[in-house]
Structure formats: C-alpha cells, structure tokens
C-alpha cells in the first residue's frame, strides 16, 4: 500500500504511541501528515499535541485541534441514551460511541486538506480499529486507511521505544517502564484494560480508578438531584438549564463524588475474543438511570417494550462500529420517534455508588392515579372487563390443553 | 356462574381478605371450599391459616398447606434467572414468577379433591388475576375460575369489614384502619404498592421497606462472597453446597444486611395502566448479578447476544402470565441449551446497596489471556487478519457510499 | 350503556345486516344515527346505501358516502407494502389494513356531527371488532362504541330476518337463504370465510372465488410487465405514471386475468381461535413481489435483514388492530427510513397464478457486477481479505471448541 | 502456511477445478492428499472421481466416497424446514445447508486419516468458503484450511487450463470453452450464477434450468398429493411411508414435472456484495409449503409467531455458515420444541409452477369449528368477552390519546 499514499490524516493524541506513528508514517510512506487531535472531554491539555506535531515538522496548516465535546454529547451520546443502550447488559459504550465522531472528523479533514488516507493508533486485536475504519469507509468509500499496529513489527514496548529514540522522538520518563494497564477516556467514560486487569478472577486494584472516588470514601450523606428532560434529552440539572456537554460534565462531578458508575466487565469483542475491562461512567450512569425514570411515566408500553427488544441489537451495532450503517439509522429513527413526549423531571438519590430514581413527574405523564388506585376509581376502570380480557387471552391455551398438551 | 360450582379450591393466605372470600364463596355459591396455603418463603406462619379455615367449618381434608420453597426456586426462579430476565429493564419479576406455581398446585388439588373451580383474591385491576387464570386454564382448560373482586360489590374497606363482621369473621384490630400500602412477599422478593406509593414523584417512605436494611445503615465495611454455578444454576455459597431455596435464603440474609435490591419502579401492567411499585429483591439481585458474571466468561458471544435479544420477550411473557405457554417453553429450551457449560465461581463485593462482580473463574472459561494480551501472544492471533475482517464488513457500506448515500 | 348515547355514526354498507343495525340503534338507543359508507374499492355501488338510509328516516346531512380509494392505497396499503408485511408467512392483510381507515373516518365524522358514539357490524368472534375499536379509541379516547353483534340476541339468520321484517326493513330475496360463506372486499383483496370453508381439509369450491380467474383458465401465454418504484412506492405500470389507487386497480386487472394471488390459509385470530380463510389479492400479490424485487438491488443488507426481522411483529400489529399505536409508528419510521433509495424498475412475468420477478434495474443499484464477477475484477475485491474475515468470525467458535464443546 | 501441511483432505468432485486443486496441493504443499467425494443427491456419477483420484496417484485408502443423502435430508434439510427458513424472504438455502455436512465429514476423515488440513474449491468471493471453514473450525479448532482460490494466481480460465495441461491433468473438451454460468447441486436444489446471469435486469435464459420443466410445458391438468408429517418432519407421500431422502427425491420428481420451485433472486452475500442467483428447489418448495400448511392447524399462535420472529435470524445464520454455532443450536432447540405435535396430513395442488395447500387435517388439530363457526356455537365462546378484551387492550392507547398524542 505504501506506494500510493500522498497525504494522511492521523488521529493524534500527542502521546508517545501516536508520535511514533506520526514519524513512522513519514518514514514509511514518505507522505505528508496532517494531525487531528480532538477534545472529547478526556481531560488532557491539547496544546502540547500541537507543539509535538510542530517538532515533527508539521506546518500549522497541518495541525487540527478541535473541541468536539458538545457535538459528541449532543449527536452521539444523547441519541444513544435515548435507546437505553447497554452492551451485554451493562456496558454504556463509552469508547464505542466516540469512535464514529473521530472518524467523521478525520474524513472531513481529509477532504479539506486533500488527503487520500487516514491513520489511527488502534491495535489489530481490538474493536477500535473496526469502529474507526467502518465509519471511515461508510463516509468515504475510497479513503485509504493505515493501521500501523497491523503493519509494523514494533510489537514490544522495548522495540517501540528503541525506534522512538532512533528517530529522535522524545520519550517521557514515565513511559519507559511498562504502564500497568491501558486506558481510553472521554466525557462519557474512562476505560481501563490489559495487564493487571487481564486475570478476570483478580479484583481491580484501586489505583486503576481515575474518574470516580471509591464508594467507601464517598459522602455518608445522600445527595438528591433532579434532571429535566425534553424529547428524551437531558436539558437541566437541579432546574438549571445546561447544554448537553455541560450537563454531562456536571453529572460527572456528581458521579465522581459519590463513587457512581464503576463497572468490572468481561465482554465479547467483535473480533472474536473475550476481554476484561474496567469502566467508569459516572455521569453516564446517572443519566442513563434518569432517562429510564422519565420514560417510565411518559412512554407507552408498546413503545417501551419495542425499545427494549431493539436495544440489544442497537447496542451491538454501536459496539461493533456500525454507527454509520443504515440499520443503526433505521433503529434510531424508530427510537427517536418514541421520544416526542419524553418530557419531565426525574429525581435521583446519589449515595456511595448508587444512583436511584426516587421520583418522576411530567406534563405528559401517562400514569393515571385515577385508574390504578386501590380506592374507588369513579368508574375509570371496569374490573369486569378483565374477565373477558383473560378469557380471550386464555382461549388458545385452553384449546391447546384440550388437545392433551 | 353461581349455579354450577360444586367445590372450589381457594388460594388462601389466612388473612382477612381471603377469609372473607372463603365465607363469601360458601354463602354465594353454596359450595364446598378447599383451602390451599403455600409456603413460598413469604416469612409468615402458615398454621394460623389452618385454624382459621377450621373456624370457617372446613374439615382437615379440605385444608392444604404446602411448603413449596424448593420447587419455587428450583423450577421457577432459577430457570428465569438463567435468562437474566428483567421486566422493563429492571424488575426481577418476583411476584410474577410465583403465580404459575400457585396455580399449578391449585389445579393439582382440584384434581385430587374433585373440585370444579378455583378461586383467588387478586383484584380486577392487576396482573395477578391474569397470571393465576392463564396458568390455570393452560393446565386445565375446563376449570372454572372465581375472582370475587371482579364479582362482588365489596369495593371499599368499610364494606369489606362490615361484611366480615356480619358473617362472624374475626377482624384483627390492625386491619380496621387503612393499610398504607399493599404487599406481596415470597422467597424472591417483597413488593409494595398502592396508597402512599401512588404518587410517583414522592419518594418511598422508609417504613415501606421490610426486607432490606437502609443502605445508609448497612455495614461500613464491604463483604466479599463467592457463588458457584453448575449449568447456569447456583449450587454453593462461599464454597458450601446448598439447595436452591437454601442458597436464595442465605443470599437474602446477605442482601438484607447490605441494603441490596431496592427498586422504585413505575411499570406497565398487562391490563393497560401504569403502576408504581417498590420492590425488594435482596438475594435475587445478588444472584442475578452473579449469574451474568459467570456467563461473561463461559458463554459464547453468539449465545449471549441471542439471549439478550430474547430476554425482553421472555420477561414480558412471565410478567403477563404466560409461563405455561408454548412460546415461553420454546424460549426456555433455547436458554437452557446455552447453559450447559455455565459452570464456575463468581466473586462479589457487597456494600451499602451495591452487589458488584469483582472476579470470575471457570474450568469452562472461554476467556483466553493468550489471545487478548497486549504482550507477545506467540502467534495465537494474527493481527493482519483484522484487515480482511474489516474490509469485508465494510464492503456493503462502501458500495452504499459510492451510490452517494 | 343505552342511556347515554345521543348520536352514533354507523359504518354502513347498505346491506341487510347493517340496515338491521341502523334500525336497531334507533330502536334500542333511541338516538340519532349518521351513516358512513366508504368506497374502498370493494366494487359495489354506494348510492343504494344512500337510498336505504333515507328510507330509514335519515336526513341528507346524516348520510356520508366517501371515496377513500386513493387515501387507502397511499396512506395504508403502500406503507404496509414497504415493510413486505405478510401475516403468518403469507397473508397480505387486506382486511386488516382497511379497518383503521374506516375508524379514522368514523371518528372524523363523529367530530363533524357532534356524535358521541360509533357503531360497526363486526361480530364478537372476529378480529375486525378489535381493529375498529382499537383505532377508534386511539383516535378519540372518550368515544363510545356500539357493537350490536355483541349486544343483541339476534344470533341466527332466522332471528335477524324476522326482526328485519318486524321492523319493515326490506329483505332481498337472495338474503333469505343462507349465504354459503362470508366475504369482505376492498381494492386490495377479497376474503371469504365461514360455512363451506369451515372444514380446513376441504378444498375451496370454485364458486367462492370472485376476484381472480382460475389459473387453469388463465392465458396460456405469459405476460410481461414493469413496475417503477420511487422511495419504495409504485409509481408507474409499463412506464405509464399512475396514482396509487390507479396502479393497484390496474394490477388487480392483470392479477385477475392471470389467476394470481389466491391463498387458502388457516390463521390465528387475535381473539384466540384459528380460522380458515380464502384470500384473493391479485394486484397486491404482484405488487408485493415487485417491491421485494426492487429492494433486492437497492437495499443494503443490514437494512434488509433488519426489515425482515421486524416484519413479523409489524404484520402482527396490523393484524391485531394496532395501526394507530406508537410501536407500529416506530416500526414505520424505521421502515420508511430504509426506503429513501428504493427506486427503479422491476420486470415481472405473469402466468397462470405465478408472478415472478425476472429483472430489476435502478439508478441507485447497490449491485456491483465489478465485485461479483467470476472474471478478473481489476482489483475491486481482494480475495485474500476473505481469509482474515473468516478467521475472526471463526475465533469464538474455535475458542469454544477448544473447551471441548 | 505451506511449510507445515502433512496430509490434507480435499472436498473433491472429480471435475476439472478440484482435479487441478488436487495436483496443486501435491505440488505446492508436497503433502499427502485424501479425497472426499459426497453423494448429496447432485445427480452425478461418483465413481469417475475415484478413477481420477487414482490417476493422480492416490491409493485406495486415500479415496473416500460416501452416500450422505439420508443424513443430509434427515439431519440438515428437515431441521431447517422445521423453522420454515427462507433467506431474504425467499431462498430455501439449498447450497448453504449442504456445506456444514461436507465440513463435518471432512473433519471426520481428517481424524480417521491423521490429516492436519482440509481443502476446498470455493472461491474467495463467495459464501461457501465461509461456510466450509466456519464449520471446520467449529468442529476442530486446530485444523488447517487451504483455500487454493485465495492463494494461487490461476485467476483466469486460460491460466487454469494451461496449468492443468502443464501438469498432465486431462481437460474435457467441454471445459475448454467458458461455461456460461456456474452451478451447485444437491438433493435440495440446483443453483446457477455468474456470467450470463450477472445482469439482474436480464431474464434467465431457458437453458440455465436443469431441475425443473418450464411451467409452460408442464401438464395442463393439476395433480393432487398428500404429505404426512410427524413431529414436524415429512414421513409419507400419498400415504406411502418414505425415508427423508426418498421423500425429497419423490417430491423433486413431482416438482420437476410441474415446473415448481424456480427462483430468480438478487441476494446479499455474507462477504458484503450482492449477487444474482437462479435457484431450482422443486421438492423443497413443495415440502416447505406443506410444512407451513400442517403448522397452520397444529401450532399454537404464540409458538407460531415466535417462530416467525426467529426465522430471519435462523436463516441468516445458516446462510452465513454458522450451522455449528451455539446460537443456531439454541434456536433449533426452541424450534424443535414447538414441533412435538406438528402431526397430520397436508393436501396440495401442483400446477404449472404452483404448489398450493388446499387441505390439512390432524389428530392434533387446534382448529375448533365449534369456536369459529358463524352458527350457534352452543356456548363455546361468549362474544361478550370480546368487549373486555378490547377495552383492556385499548386502555394504554386511550391514556395516550388523552395526553393529546
């Protein structure tokens, strides 16, 4: 492939690995490199990435640094939350949902700069390579993709560092030793995996956590909050209107404080193996529970059950990297249709790792005290109707039983 | 219908309501009554029910009191847990799963005693009438069912008590006033609903809880436990082999102590309205998380994802009362097929309402450190395979994009 | 209920049964009646219905006769066809899809005329009562519904005719004897059921068919046609642009001539029993096959497979009467999203009951001869990619097999 | 990979392509070759394959020729038919279902002969490579797979023939020219694709068909047959008991005679492209319709609808090659559970391409004339029950409408 690349846009963090990749692309493909560094709320300074890229010889015009936090939450996290998506029952898809946005921006920059390729730093064993590349191909079918980890032979830390030194790439002291695990972070979550986490019988060591306080150290007094929703999306915290990213940031602070959103999971990767991950999704966990809470009183049963049936497939699609696929968009159309009246306020109690819905109200509530009451309902509901309802629901079972089931 | 009933088997708790029903059946249908009182682990003495039935004139032969706890957990709770069933995302179906067993026993007793009808004390607004009756009809298509709450006009507490007094039924002092909410209990859970819980915006008062300590009052030190599984069912706690009911009882004690398994839910009833319930499922919540934990390392991805896709429908069937329906049995056959190698041990941390899986191991583990490692994998996995994998997964998306999607 | 009805809108065919109902409503409820007669393409004169209604004393303002053919095909049949909906594998839902439109118009007329109730002539054993009433309640939750067949005691033909004569309702000669079966017709289909069709082992007698010629009598020479589609809807026949109803009418003529669309089915009713029906859907069968044909080259695999998975539920919803339910609308949103590029032309061969797609072309075709060719593909597809694709798809199966599956 | 193969089992037809592969394996891998030729009912003499293999130097012990017809129909076709499986709405999966059996036998022979690899003649563009290899890996995770079409550079007919001649492989005269299309055949179907079929707008030429007479040339008089089923499997034709393969063979004769089972399809391959195929499944089409027919009267609605919902996924799994995957087995367990009482007789009419169910009867019929009748049903069904049934089904829709949907 090396013969044909003229210009490549690299998803660049400014860290050692992607710095090595930057240089390796220059050396191997003899091509122009454009770097793209996104602020997705990972909590790192981005300007150092600019300096490093300059050091590698890139002109200003080839260095893109974008704050994508609002777009990330508004157009990716919130739509996914409308679906109550959890992969394999638990995982809130924090890494999965960020990848399509990065690819979207890589392709946009490729178009702006006339690049014919993109490159990323994901390995050949994981899901991220798939997510980056499926999104890229879906947005630009003729784009070329370079995945150095699948191509080069720098398959040990030592080899990587040696290559870096050989090519005058500064190696920070703390990168010389082995990192005890690998992480990915954005506004929705931090994931950790690998090395000390590779034995699924061993409890995750405390030093792995970076986004949440230990529930045992969290406040001894619960905290109550409210979240307001409009059309299925969060719009206010404790009555204060907030933009999507601002709201999620505030919920992250609350979740961190109360030790909410830690998840120890062994999951099934799209590439076929099981892996063990530790996820911290403090604000996302609170938000996800709140969203279910508001749906409880505003969503019709038929809509709610259909959503629940569709959710596993929807979550799988996002996990596997099919965000920009027609079937994900079809499911989104169905889900979004259901959210038109998902308006109202949810009250939650936060306490030592727990985020529990304790109240919900809505101008669009479908909950009818008049119908459900144990007291006299003034004719709202005729209990005799239930007899016919049961009789006809039972009819097929009775016909079956008569045949000596 | 009153003309034709000769003998009726009544699901009898010994409480005021079913005592009134017992007498009402005698008076209204002029028929022989057989009472059936089940020990499902609700934590109440059953012998008083015998005495009360005798007081109403029933001979010993017409009084059935059965300990169904092992059958309940072994044949109903555990099969349901194999499916990771949660209704509407959260509810562990504690009431729903007990009803078919009660109906099964009602029908058996009807056959033993030559009864032509059964009766239950569920109201015409709820799900339980449906569950009782669908199960009964599925097991005996010619059985008659009497649901007094749908037939009589004792539609207020006052009317009920007046009728009781008029018919010499002892009314306990504490039943004269209004109970502030209604409960159902068995070995899996206690549910509370109605009255003080009817406003879904109001937080559940502390006095409603009966099965779990308040997390705020739970021990400040976490407790670690292990559960062993064989073929998808729990068989031991902390290494000690236990029968199904013994295991669930022990987990209930642990759950109570650590404040685990409280759920405040607004759910959709099968009869068409929303209702708000407070569920306490202490042992069940621990068990459910443990079961997911052991599946994480022993269940193939294809099997796991299929299970996740089928689960909402399976849970809905149980909730709606279709336990003895062919489609529930079909789903069970699929689910049970998947559990053949769900063997191993899960380690959990219990702390102030949280039950978290922190470790899992199995002789049948499908987790392969050799494949997943960030280190040299000695050829277990060829990263170059991923390129082809992605290319072919992307092909349809590229063809689509070429058409100017 | 009789005390409270002031004005009722009756779905009125002008036939004997609904004429009896008209009079019965006047007599029983002592209320004003408005008749609504729809032209859905059933192929009957509607003006006689006006005359009969006048004879029963209705003023002109109380007689509604509407041609709904275009609305029926455009807003009901075509959206359903986009989903490739077939109930229980075969049935094209010809009766089911017409009921919501009739209810919609009944409710509109009730609003226009200030009526507080609607009435229909469907029996208490069938699906149509459910479809009429669910749609009506979904559109007007406070509407009252009168279903005379569930209320009165005219449960034999003789009783009905006696009542008619007693109330001076003219009874056509041919209605005096028993009709050998019951029918429903509209532009999409004619269904026949009951009586001579009640034994599912007996072949349907030839005289039952009214919409299609016997394939054995159809032309011995095949006929080729083309249908053009835009966004999933048919827009032209043999190159000639047509409105929805015009197109379906023309296809019906073709289907009749070639004996296409006969279906002998035993189906499961929503009310719990099985029934045997004979359906003739001449144009609909051709159209349904053509729609699948155009999707074959224009629909992405992910979209197509999702549609196939959703279809049985979608068809069940329509069959059961849940057209105006949120979950049907959600599914429709997903389906419609998929049809944006379902454009092009399908060529079909019609011959003695067969309607076969023999060709399809589209400006939006996703079919790529370049990729699929057995010849040299000039690098469009790298066969070596398949090795990695298979390897990673197989990985989980190999890990499973290593565990001694 | 070439360094490590000692002995390879080749799926060998005796034709030119697999003969070239046989020699190429000897030359390239310098390894011992075992040939396996299966009689799956493709209608070709197998003994010539033995002679050809001998000519290539194989000893008798290395030549396997097996008649797998009964196993094929009994253990693969019939289980699939129990599911009413059709891929993308139409395709009866004739090729897909044969591949796992061939792989199973290849692996068995590899074990018997101590071979460490298998080889097949499927190209790198198709589904068959995937099906062969996924099955092989699922049955033997350490097996090596050689797919010459993905490895060699004989990418044109000319190159292949040149190589054959160079290696003294006899090239039949009729193989020198281009075959106008490619076929696969077994007892269930014959598929044709490629070349003259590659333009999906062009009608399939008549000379492509080999298994069915043209409907236009079929008898002018319909033929009636009966098929008996036991537990969902066909057991007799016209009252005569037959083994699975015998029954399918007899149905193939009938289907050929009446021109039944031709299908012109553009389908989505697992590897990502669309392809156009012409399928002839004469007996399978008759059988599939008969199976649906017997299910109509013997299968409960809940079971039937669940089957319909699961079918698309089940068919996709078979199409994609996941026969030996846990999720296919889970679905099979569910499906098989439903077939316990699918017993009885179906009557079909065969005429010029049509196979129509015209009657069905069963000792286990769930069809109840007593319930469905338009006549007096002697109290079997209380029409008033329908009112309550509808009211409660409508309740959620009314609550929704009250909120001003």
PDB file of N, CA, C and O in Angstrom, chain D residues 94-125:
ATOM      1  N   UNK D  94     -30.543 -23.950  -0.237  1.00  0.00           N
ATOM      2  CA  UNK D  94     -30.107 -25.262  -0.710  1.00  0.00           C
ATOM      3  C   UNK D  94     -28.611 -25.490  -0.678  1.00  0.00           C
ATOM      4  O   UNK D  94     -28.142 -26.571  -0.317  1.00  0.00           O
ATOM      5  N   UNK D  95     -27.840 -24.497  -1.066  1.00  0.00           N
ATOM      6  CA  UNK D  95     -26.382 -24.658  -1.004  1.00  0.00           C
ATOM      7  C   UNK D  95     -25.882 -24.531   0.422  1.00  0.00           C
ATOM      8  O   UNK D  95     -25.066 -25.331   0.887  1.00  0.00           O
ATOM      9  N   UNK D  96     -26.396 -23.537   1.117  1.00  0.00           N
ATOM     10  CA  UNK D  96     -25.921 -23.230   2.471  1.00  0.00           C
ATOM     11  C   UNK D  96     -26.010 -24.434   3.399  1.00  0.00           C
ATOM     12  O   UNK D  96     -25.121 -24.671   4.218  1.00  0.00           O
ATOM     13  N   UNK D  97     -27.105 -25.180   3.273  1.00  0.00           N
ATOM     14  CA  UNK D  97     -27.362 -26.242   4.239  1.00  0.00           C
ATOM     15  C   UNK D  97     -26.503 -27.477   3.980  1.00  0.00           C
ATOM     16  O   UNK D  97     -26.316 -28.319   4.877  1.00  0.00           O
ATOM     17  N   UNK D  98     -25.932 -27.582   2.766  1.00  0.00           N
ATOM     18  CA  UNK D  98     -25.101 -28.751   2.461  1.00  0.00           C
ATOM     19  C   UNK D  98     -23.673 -28.587   2.957  1.00  0.00           C
ATOM     20  O   UNK D  98     -22.981 -29.572   3.241  1.00  0.00           O
ATOM     21  N   UNK D  99     -23.221 -27.355   3.076  1.00  0.00           N
ATOM     22  CA  UNK D  99     -21.814 -27.123   3.392  1.00  0.00           C
ATOM     23  C   UNK D  99     -21.406 -27.666   4.751  1.00  0.00           C
ATOM     24  O   UNK D  99     -20.336 -28.277   4.886  1.00  0.00           O
ATOM     25  N   UNK D 100     -22.175 -27.435   5.797  1.00  0.00           N
ATOM     26  CA  UNK D 100     -21.744 -27.943   7.107  1.00  0.00           C
ATOM     27  C   UNK D 100     -21.599 -29.459   7.138  1.00  0.00           C
ATOM     28  O   UNK D 100     -20.711 -29.977   7.827  1.00  0.00           O
ATOM     29  N   UNK D 101     -22.442 -30.145   6.392  1.00  0.00           N
ATOM     30  CA  UNK D 101     -22.318 -31.612   6.374  1.00  0.00           C
ATOM     31  C   UNK D 101     -21.012 -32.027   5.701  1.00  0.00           C
ATOM     32  O   UNK D 101     -20.311 -32.930   6.169  1.00  0.00           O
ATOM     33  N   UNK D 102     -20.682 -31.364   4.607  1.00  0.00           N
ATOM     34  CA  UNK D 102     -19.409 -31.695   3.937  1.00  0.00           C
ATOM     35  C   UNK D 102     -18.238 -31.431   4.880  1.00  0.00           C
ATOM     36  O   UNK D 102     -17.330 -32.257   5.012  1.00  0.00           O
ATOM     37  N   UNK D 103     -18.277 -30.298   5.569  1.00  0.00           N
ATOM     38  CA  UNK D 103     -17.185 -29.996   6.504  1.00  0.00           C
ATOM     39  C   UNK D 103     -17.120 -31.016   7.636  1.00  0.00           C
ATOM     40  O   UNK D 103     -16.041 -31.411   8.064  1.00  0.00           O
ATOM     41  N   UNK D 104     -18.282 -31.387   8.127  1.00  0.00           N
ATOM     42  CA  UNK D 104     -18.311 -32.382   9.200  1.00  0.00           C
ATOM     43  C   UNK D 104     -17.612 -33.657   8.750  1.00  0.00           C
ATOM     44  O   UNK D 104     -16.785 -34.226   9.486  1.00  0.00           O
ATOM     45  N   UNK D 105     -17.893 -34.104   7.542  1.00  0.00           N
ATOM     46  CA  UNK D 105     -17.283 -35.339   7.035  1.00  0.00           C
ATOM     47  C   UNK D 105     -15.797 -35.125   6.751  1.00  0.00           C
ATOM     48  O   UNK D 105     -14.981 -36.028   6.996  1.00  0.00           O
ATOM     49  N   UNK D 106     -15.434 -33.946   6.261  1.00  0.00           N
ATOM     50  CA  UNK D 106     -14.008 -33.656   6.034  1.00  0.00           C
ATOM     51  C   UNK D 106     -13.235 -33.782   7.348  1.00  0.00           C
ATOM     52  O   UNK D 106     -12.136 -34.357   7.386  1.00  0.00           O
ATOM     53  N   UNK D 107     -13.798 -33.250   8.406  1.00  0.00           N
ATOM     54  CA  UNK D 107     -13.112 -33.292   9.701  1.00  0.00           C
ATOM     55  C   UNK D 107     -13.054 -34.726  10.227  1.00  0.00           C
ATOM     56  O   UNK D 107     -12.029 -35.173  10.760  1.00  0.00           O
ATOM     57  N   UNK D 108     -14.136 -35.461  10.050  1.00  0.00           N
ATOM     58  CA  UNK D 108     -14.125 -36.872  10.469  1.00  0.00           C
ATOM     59  C   UNK D 108     -13.033 -37.645   9.732  1.00  0.00           C
ATOM     60  O   UNK D 108     -12.296 -38.434  10.330  1.00  0.00           O
ATOM     61  N   UNK D 109     -12.955 -37.414   8.434  1.00  0.00           N
ATOM     62  CA  UNK D 109     -11.941 -38.126   7.644  1.00  0.00           C
ATOM     63  C   UNK D 109     -10.543 -37.667   8.039  1.00  0.00           C
ATOM     64  O   UNK D 109      -9.601 -38.472   8.103  1.00  0.00           O
ATOM     65  N   UNK D 110     -10.399 -36.389   8.321  1.00  0.00           N
ATOM     66  CA  UNK D 110      -9.089 -35.903   8.779  1.00  0.00           C
ATOM     67  C   UNK D 110      -8.678 -36.643  10.048  1.00  0.00           C
ATOM     68  O   UNK D 110      -7.509 -37.030  10.209  1.00  0.00           O
ATOM     69  N   UNK D 111      -9.624 -36.852  10.933  1.00  0.00           N
ATOM     70  CA  UNK D 111      -9.299 -37.580  12.164  1.00  0.00           C
ATOM     71  C   UNK D 111      -8.955 -39.041  11.878  1.00  0.00           C
ATOM     72  O   UNK D 111      -8.009 -39.576  12.405  1.00  0.00           O
ATOM     73  N   UNK D 112      -9.759 -39.651  10.987  1.00  0.00           N
ATOM     74  CA  UNK D 112      -9.521 -41.056  10.656  1.00  0.00           C
ATOM     75  C   UNK D 112      -8.172 -41.264   9.987  1.00  0.00           C
ATOM     76  O   UNK D 112      -7.512 -42.277  10.184  1.00  0.00           O
ATOM     77  N   UNK D 113      -7.781 -40.289   9.178  1.00  0.00           N
ATOM     78  CA  UNK D 113      -6.568 -40.483   8.379  1.00  0.00           C
ATOM     79  C   UNK D 113      -5.373 -39.740   8.949  1.00  0.00           C
ATOM     80  O   UNK D 113      -4.289 -39.771   8.366  1.00  0.00           O
ATOM     81  N   UNK D 114      -5.577 -39.060  10.069  1.00  0.00           N
ATOM     82  CA  UNK D 114      -4.470 -38.318  10.653  1.00  0.00           C
ATOM     83  C   UNK D 114      -4.051 -37.110   9.840  1.00  0.00           C
ATOM     84  O   UNK D 114      -2.901 -36.651   9.934  1.00  0.00           O
ATOM     85  N   UNK D 115      -4.981 -36.558   9.094  1.00  0.00           N
ATOM     86  CA  UNK D 115      -4.648 -35.352   8.307  1.00  0.00           C
ATOM     87  C   UNK D 115      -4.671 -34.125   9.210  1.00  0.00           C
ATOM     88  O   UNK D 115      -5.400 -34.077  10.197  1.00  0.00           O
ATOM     89  N   UNK D 116      -3.861 -33.145   8.869  1.00  0.00           N
ATOM     90  CA  UNK D 116      -3.814 -31.915   9.657  1.00  0.00           C
ATOM     91  C   UNK D 116      -4.469 -30.737   8.941  1.00  0.00           C
ATOM     92  O   UNK D 116      -4.487 -29.628   9.458  1.00  0.00           O
ATOM     93  N   UNK D 117      -5.006 -30.988   7.739  1.00  0.00           N
ATOM     94  CA  UNK D 117      -5.618 -29.886   6.989  1.00  0.00           C
ATOM     95  C   UNK D 117      -6.768 -30.397   6.135  1.00  0.00           C
ATOM     96  O   UNK D 117      -6.870 -31.596   5.852  1.00  0.00           O
ATOM     97  N   UNK D 118      -7.610 -29.460   5.754  1.00  0.00           N
ATOM     98  CA  UNK D 118      -8.622 -29.741   4.742  1.00  0.00           C
ATOM     99  C   UNK D 118      -8.489 -28.682   3.652  1.00  0.00           C
ATOM    100  O   UNK D 118      -7.888 -27.630   3.863  1.00  0.00           O
ATOM    101  N   UNK D 119      -9.060 -29.003   2.498  1.00  0.00           N
ATOM    102  CA  UNK D 119      -9.025 -28.043   1.387  1.00  0.00           C
ATOM    103  C   UNK D 119     -10.352 -28.093   0.657  1.00  0.00           C
ATOM    104  O   UNK D 119     -11.028 -29.122   0.646  1.00  0.00           O
ATOM    105  N   UNK D 120     -10.712 -26.963   0.080  1.00  0.00           N
ATOM    106  CA  UNK D 120     -11.961 -26.915  -0.672  1.00  0.00           C
ATOM    107  C   UNK D 120     -11.774 -26.041  -1.896  1.00  0.00           C
ATOM    108  O   UNK D 120     -10.811 -25.268  -1.990  1.00  0.00           O
ATOM    109  N   UNK D 121     -12.718 -26.144  -2.829  1.00  0.00           N
ATOM    110  CA  UNK D 121     -12.578 -25.442  -4.092  1.00  0.00           C
ATOM    111  C   UNK D 121     -13.434 -24.206  -4.224  1.00  0.00           C
ATOM    112  O   UNK D 121     -13.695 -23.750  -5.335  1.00  0.00           O
ATOM    113  N   UNK D 122     -13.839 -23.651  -3.083  1.00  0.00           N
ATOM    114  CA  UNK D 122     -14.673 -22.444  -3.147  1.00  0.00           C
ATOM    115  C   UNK D 122     -13.804 -21.210  -3.338  1.00  0.00           C
ATOM    116  O   UNK D 122     -12.694 -21.129  -2.816  1.00  0.00           O
ATOM    117  N   UNK D 123     -14.339 -20.238  -4.058  1.00  0.00           N
ATOM    118  CA  UNK D 123     -13.569 -19.029  -4.341  1.00  0.00           C
ATOM    119  C   UNK D 123     -13.570 -18.075  -3.146  1.00  0.00           C
ATOM    120  O   UNK D 123     -14.313 -18.262  -2.187  1.00  0.00           O
ATOM    121  N   UNK D 124     -12.766 -17.047  -3.261  1.00  0.00           N
ATOM    122  CA  UNK D 124     -12.648 -16.067  -2.194  1.00  0.00           C
ATOM    123  C   UNK D 124     -13.707 -14.986  -2.220  1.00  0.00           C
ATOM    124  O   UNK D 124     -13.685 -14.075  -1.392  1.00  0.00           O
ATOM    125  N   UNK D 125     -14.627 -15.091  -3.161  1.00  0.00           N
ATOM    126  CA  UNK D 125     -15.673 -14.070  -3.258  1.00  0.00           C
ATOM    127  C   UNK D 125     -17.004 -14.532  -2.707  1.00  0.00           C
ATOM    128  O   UNK D 125     -17.914 -13.728  -2.560  1.00  0.00           O
TER     129      UNK D 125
END
